[in-house]
C-alpha positions as CSV (number, residue, x, y, z in Angstrom):
1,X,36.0,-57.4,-2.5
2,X,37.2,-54.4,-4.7
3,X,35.3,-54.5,-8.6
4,X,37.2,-51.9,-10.8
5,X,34.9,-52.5,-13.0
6,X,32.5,-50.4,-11.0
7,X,33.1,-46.9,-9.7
8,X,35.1,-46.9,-6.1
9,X,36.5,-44.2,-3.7
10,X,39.2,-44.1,-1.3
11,X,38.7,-43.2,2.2
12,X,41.6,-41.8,4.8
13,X,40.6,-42.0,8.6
14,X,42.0,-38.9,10.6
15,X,45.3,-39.8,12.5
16,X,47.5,-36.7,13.3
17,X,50.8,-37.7,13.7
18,X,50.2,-41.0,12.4
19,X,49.6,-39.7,8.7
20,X,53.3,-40.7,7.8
21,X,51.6,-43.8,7.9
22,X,49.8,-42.7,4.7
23,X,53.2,-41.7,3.0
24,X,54.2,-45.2,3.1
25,X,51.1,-46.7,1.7
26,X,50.6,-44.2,-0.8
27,X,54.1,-44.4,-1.8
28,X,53.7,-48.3,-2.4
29,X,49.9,-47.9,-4.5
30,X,51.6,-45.1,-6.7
31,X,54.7,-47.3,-7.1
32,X,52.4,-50.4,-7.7
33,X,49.5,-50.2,-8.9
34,X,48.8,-46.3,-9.3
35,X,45.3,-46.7,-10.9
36,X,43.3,-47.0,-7.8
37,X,44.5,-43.9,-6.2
38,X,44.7,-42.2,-10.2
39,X,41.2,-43.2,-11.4
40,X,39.2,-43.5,-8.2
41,X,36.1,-41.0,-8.5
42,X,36.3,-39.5,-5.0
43,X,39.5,-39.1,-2.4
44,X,37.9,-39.0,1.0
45,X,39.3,-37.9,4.0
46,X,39.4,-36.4,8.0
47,X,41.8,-34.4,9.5
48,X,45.3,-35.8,8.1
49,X,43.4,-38.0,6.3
50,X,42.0,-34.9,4.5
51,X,46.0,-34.0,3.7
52,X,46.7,-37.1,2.4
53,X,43.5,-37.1,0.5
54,X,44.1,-33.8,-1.0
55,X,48.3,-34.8,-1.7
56,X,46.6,-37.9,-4.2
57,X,44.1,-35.6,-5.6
58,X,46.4,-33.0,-6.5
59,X,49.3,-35.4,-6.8
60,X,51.9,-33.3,-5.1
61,X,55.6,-34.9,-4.5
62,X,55.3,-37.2,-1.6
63,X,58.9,-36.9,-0.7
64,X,57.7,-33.2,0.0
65,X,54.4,-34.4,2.1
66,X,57.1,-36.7,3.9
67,X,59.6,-34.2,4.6
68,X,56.5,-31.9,6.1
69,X,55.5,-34.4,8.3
70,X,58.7,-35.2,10.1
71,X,59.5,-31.5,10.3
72,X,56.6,-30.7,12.0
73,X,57.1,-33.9,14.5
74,X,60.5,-32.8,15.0
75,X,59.2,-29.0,15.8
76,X,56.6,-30.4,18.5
77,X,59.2,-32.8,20.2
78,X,61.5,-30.1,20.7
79,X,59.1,-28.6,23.2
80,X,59.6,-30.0,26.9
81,X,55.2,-29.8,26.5
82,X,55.1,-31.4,23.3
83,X,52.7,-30.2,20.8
84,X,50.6,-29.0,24.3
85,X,53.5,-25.9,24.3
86,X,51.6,-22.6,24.0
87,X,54.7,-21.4,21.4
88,X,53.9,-24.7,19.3
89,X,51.1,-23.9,16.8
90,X,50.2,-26.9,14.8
91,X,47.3,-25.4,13.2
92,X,49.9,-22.6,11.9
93,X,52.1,-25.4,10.3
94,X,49.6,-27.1,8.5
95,X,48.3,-23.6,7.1
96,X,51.8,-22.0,6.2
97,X,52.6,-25.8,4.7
98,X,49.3,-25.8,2.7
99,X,49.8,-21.9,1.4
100,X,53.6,-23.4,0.8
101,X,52.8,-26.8,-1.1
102,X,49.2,-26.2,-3.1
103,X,49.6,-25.2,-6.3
104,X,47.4,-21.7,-7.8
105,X,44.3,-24.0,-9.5
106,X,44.4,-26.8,-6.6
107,X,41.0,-26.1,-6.0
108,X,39.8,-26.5,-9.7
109,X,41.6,-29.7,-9.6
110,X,40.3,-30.6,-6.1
111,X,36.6,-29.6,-6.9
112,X,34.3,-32.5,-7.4
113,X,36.3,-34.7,-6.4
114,X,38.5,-34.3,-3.0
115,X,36.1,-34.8,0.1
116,X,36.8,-33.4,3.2
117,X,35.0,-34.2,6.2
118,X,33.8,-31.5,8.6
119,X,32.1,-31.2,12.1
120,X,29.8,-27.9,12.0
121,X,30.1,-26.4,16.0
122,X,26.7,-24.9,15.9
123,X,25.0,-28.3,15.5
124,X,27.8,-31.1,15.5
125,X,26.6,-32.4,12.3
126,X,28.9,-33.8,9.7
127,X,29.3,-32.0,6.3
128,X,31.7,-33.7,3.7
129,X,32.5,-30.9,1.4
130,X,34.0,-31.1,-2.2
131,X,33.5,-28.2,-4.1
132,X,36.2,-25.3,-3.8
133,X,35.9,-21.6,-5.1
134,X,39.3,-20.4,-4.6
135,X,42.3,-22.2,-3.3
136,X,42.3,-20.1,0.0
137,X,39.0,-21.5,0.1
138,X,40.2,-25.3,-0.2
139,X,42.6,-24.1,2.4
140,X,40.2,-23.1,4.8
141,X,38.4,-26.8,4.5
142,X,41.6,-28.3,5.4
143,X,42.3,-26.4,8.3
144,X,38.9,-27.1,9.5
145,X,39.3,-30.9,9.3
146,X,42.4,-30.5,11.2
147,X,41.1,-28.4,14.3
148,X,41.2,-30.6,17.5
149,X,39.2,-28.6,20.4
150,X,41.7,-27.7,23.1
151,X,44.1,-29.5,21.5
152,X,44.7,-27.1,18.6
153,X,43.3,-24.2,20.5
154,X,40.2,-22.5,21.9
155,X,38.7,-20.7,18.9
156,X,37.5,-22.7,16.0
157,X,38.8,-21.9,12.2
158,X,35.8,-21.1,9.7
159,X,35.0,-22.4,5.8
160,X,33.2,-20.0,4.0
161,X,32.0,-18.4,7.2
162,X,30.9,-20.9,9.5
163,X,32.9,-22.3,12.4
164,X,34.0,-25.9,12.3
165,X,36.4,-28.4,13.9
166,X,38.1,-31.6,13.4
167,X,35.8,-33.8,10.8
168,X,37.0,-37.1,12.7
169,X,34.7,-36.0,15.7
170,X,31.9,-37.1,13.5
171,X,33.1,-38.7,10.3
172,X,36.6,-40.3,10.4
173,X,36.0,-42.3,7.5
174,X,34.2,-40.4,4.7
175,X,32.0,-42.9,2.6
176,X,33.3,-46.1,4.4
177,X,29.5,-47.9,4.5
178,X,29.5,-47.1,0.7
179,X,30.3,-50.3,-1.7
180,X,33.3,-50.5,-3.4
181,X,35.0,-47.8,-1.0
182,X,38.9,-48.6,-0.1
183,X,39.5,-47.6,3.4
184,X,43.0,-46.5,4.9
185,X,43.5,-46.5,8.5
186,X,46.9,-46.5,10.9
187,X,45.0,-48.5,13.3
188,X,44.6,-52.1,13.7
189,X,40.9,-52.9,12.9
190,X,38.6,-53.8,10.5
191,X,39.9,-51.4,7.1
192,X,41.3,-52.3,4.0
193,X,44.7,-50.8,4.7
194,X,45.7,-51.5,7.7
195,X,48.2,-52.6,10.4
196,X,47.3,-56.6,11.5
197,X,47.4,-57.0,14.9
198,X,50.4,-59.2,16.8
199,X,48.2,-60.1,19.5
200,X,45.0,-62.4,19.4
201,X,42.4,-59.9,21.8
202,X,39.9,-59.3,19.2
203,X,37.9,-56.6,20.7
204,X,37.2,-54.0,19.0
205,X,35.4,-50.4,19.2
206,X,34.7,-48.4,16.7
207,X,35.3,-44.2,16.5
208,X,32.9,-42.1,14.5
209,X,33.3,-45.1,11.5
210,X,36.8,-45.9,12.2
211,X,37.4,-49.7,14.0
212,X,40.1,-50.0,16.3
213,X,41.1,-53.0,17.8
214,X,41.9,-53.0,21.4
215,X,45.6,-54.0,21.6
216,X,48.5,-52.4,23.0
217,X,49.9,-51.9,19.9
218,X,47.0,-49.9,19.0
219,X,47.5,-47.7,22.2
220,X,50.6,-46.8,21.1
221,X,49.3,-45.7,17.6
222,X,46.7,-43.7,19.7
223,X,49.4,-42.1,21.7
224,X,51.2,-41.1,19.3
225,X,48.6,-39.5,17.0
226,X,48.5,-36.6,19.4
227,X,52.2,-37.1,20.9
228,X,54.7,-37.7,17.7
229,X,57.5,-40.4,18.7
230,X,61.2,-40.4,17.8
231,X,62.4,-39.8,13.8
232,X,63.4,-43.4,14.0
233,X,60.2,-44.8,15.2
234,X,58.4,-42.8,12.6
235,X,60.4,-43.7,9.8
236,X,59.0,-47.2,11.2
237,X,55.4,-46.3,10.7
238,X,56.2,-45.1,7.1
239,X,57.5,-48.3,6.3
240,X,54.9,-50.5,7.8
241,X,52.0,-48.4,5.9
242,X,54.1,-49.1,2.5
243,X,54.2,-53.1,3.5
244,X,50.4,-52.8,4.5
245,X,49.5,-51.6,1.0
246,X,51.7,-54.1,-0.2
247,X,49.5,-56.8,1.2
248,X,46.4,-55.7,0.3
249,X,47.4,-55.2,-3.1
250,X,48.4,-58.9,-3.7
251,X,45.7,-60.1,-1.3
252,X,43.1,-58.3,-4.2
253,X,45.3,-59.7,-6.9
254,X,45.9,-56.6,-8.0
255,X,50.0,-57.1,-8.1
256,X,51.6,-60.3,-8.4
257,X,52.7,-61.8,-4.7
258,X,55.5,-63.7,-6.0
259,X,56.6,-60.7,-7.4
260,X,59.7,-57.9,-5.7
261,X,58.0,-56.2,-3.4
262,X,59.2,-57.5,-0.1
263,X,61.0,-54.9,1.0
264,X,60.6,-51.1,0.8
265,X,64.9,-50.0,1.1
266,X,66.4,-48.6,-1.8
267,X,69.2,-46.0,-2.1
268,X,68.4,-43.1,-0.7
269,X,70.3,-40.0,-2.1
270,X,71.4,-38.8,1.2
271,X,72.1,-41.9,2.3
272,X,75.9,-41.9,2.8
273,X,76.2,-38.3,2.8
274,X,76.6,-36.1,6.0
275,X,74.3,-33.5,7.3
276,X,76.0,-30.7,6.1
277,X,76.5,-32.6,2.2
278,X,73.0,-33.6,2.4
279,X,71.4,-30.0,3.2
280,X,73.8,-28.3,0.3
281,X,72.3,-30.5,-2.1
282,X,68.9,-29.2,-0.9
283,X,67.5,-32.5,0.2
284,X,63.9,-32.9,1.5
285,X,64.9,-34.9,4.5
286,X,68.4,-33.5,5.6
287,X,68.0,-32.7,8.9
288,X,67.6,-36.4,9.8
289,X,70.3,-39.1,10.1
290,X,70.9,-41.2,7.2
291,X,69.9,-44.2,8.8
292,X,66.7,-43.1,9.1
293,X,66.4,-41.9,5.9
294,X,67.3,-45.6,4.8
295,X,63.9,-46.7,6.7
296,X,61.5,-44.7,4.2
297,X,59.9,-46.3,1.4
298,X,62.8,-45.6,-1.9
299,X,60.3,-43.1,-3.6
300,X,60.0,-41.0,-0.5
301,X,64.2,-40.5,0.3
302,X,64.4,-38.6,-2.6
303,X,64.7,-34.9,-2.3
């Protein structure tokens, strides 16, 4: 049970692709009930967890982060190899979007308070760093976190001089044993914020502190960490993060459940406007089909 009264964190598991999941949820907390994302005392995170971590810490525009994410899916689909395709660099996009997005003092903002799990190569301990002396700096961290071996290439990034890789290889839930700790997680298991599972196998393993129910709709979320799935499909996952924020908000009392709140549409200013309308009035998400658009949480379709 979450006590506001006491001190709590929030944690973000590593999930690659399935970080719009974290749009969503975000979206619905900030639209909701903003104070346990504003005044929690440390934003955890791994890998895309680490983004989304350092997106609430620094509140930047989530339509932005949203509009990133797609982008970047649609960029690796567009390979007949995926995000495998030698001319597809997805450590490149997340350092050209970081450079892009964080503002000049993000790591004075971020210091002492945004924690970003890392795996150190030399020993494969876990370091959860938090404290930022420039914001290339910061930007190095987040790399880090990001690094999957092979995956993202052969040489790993470095953070203040020493090599690391992907903090979900041996943290994927930063601070998650602590009390009072709100874990977020795209995968069915046993987290705070989470999907609930449609079948009744209740098996379970658990990855470097994540748990992750063994179903096949959990296979699917696996898959598509690492291999992103059609716009429509991810403007799915967006919405069902927002719902499963929803939930645990009025299952905590935290928001009225007989309250609005049951559905996540709203009017989307590109809605009912063509490609070519939507991308002269510089919208975030233009380059997707307005029915799409419609899918995404109301305070995410606005560019």
């Amino acid at each position: 049970m979450l006590h506001l009264h006491k001190e709590w964190s929030v944690s973000f598991a590593g999930c690659g692709f399935m970080g719009i999941y974290y749009v969503g949820a975000v979206s619905c907390v900030l639209e909701r009930f903003p104070a346990l994302l504003r005044d929690a005392s440390a934003v955890c995170g791994a890998s895309a967890g680490a983004l989304m971590a350092a997106v609430v810490t620094l509140g930047l525009p989530l339509e932005r982060c949203c509009a990133d994410l797609m982008r970047v899916a649609q960029r690796a689909r567009s390979r007949r190899l995926g995000p495998l395709h030698p001319a597809f660099d997805l450590l490149r996009e997340v350092r050209d979007s970081l450079r892009l997005r964080l503002p000049e003092d993000a790591h004075v903002r971020a210091s002492g308070r945004l924690c970003v799990s890392l795996t150190r190569v030399s020993d494969g301990k876990n370091v959860l760093v938090s404290e930022f002396g420039s914001r290339e700096e910061l930007v190095q961290a987040l790399v880090c976190s990001c690094f999957v071996p092979l995956y993202c290439g052969v040489i790993p990034p470095t953070y203040r001089g020493v090599h690391y890789v992907d903090g979900a290889i041996s943290d994927n839930l930063p601070r998650c044993h602590r009390s009072n700790t709100v874990t977020f997680s795209p995968y069915a298991g046993e987290n705070d914020v989470c999907p609930r599972p449609r079948s009744l196998w209740f098996h379970q393993v658990r990855f470097s502190n994540v748990s992750i129910q063994l179903n096949s709709e959990n296979l699917y979320r696996v898959t598509s960490t690492f291999f992103p799935p059609e716009p429509e499909a991810i403007a799915g996952i967006c919405q069902s993060g927002y719902l499963d924020a929803l939930r645990f908000l009025q299952e905590h009392g935290l928001i009225s459940s007989d309250g609005p709140g049951s559905t996540v549409a709203g009017a989307a200013c590109c809605e009912r406007a063509t490609r070519g309308e939507a991308e002269q009035r510089g919208t975030e998400h233009a380059w997707l089909n307005p029915q799409v658009i419609a899918q995404l949480p109301a305070n995410v379709q606005k560019g």
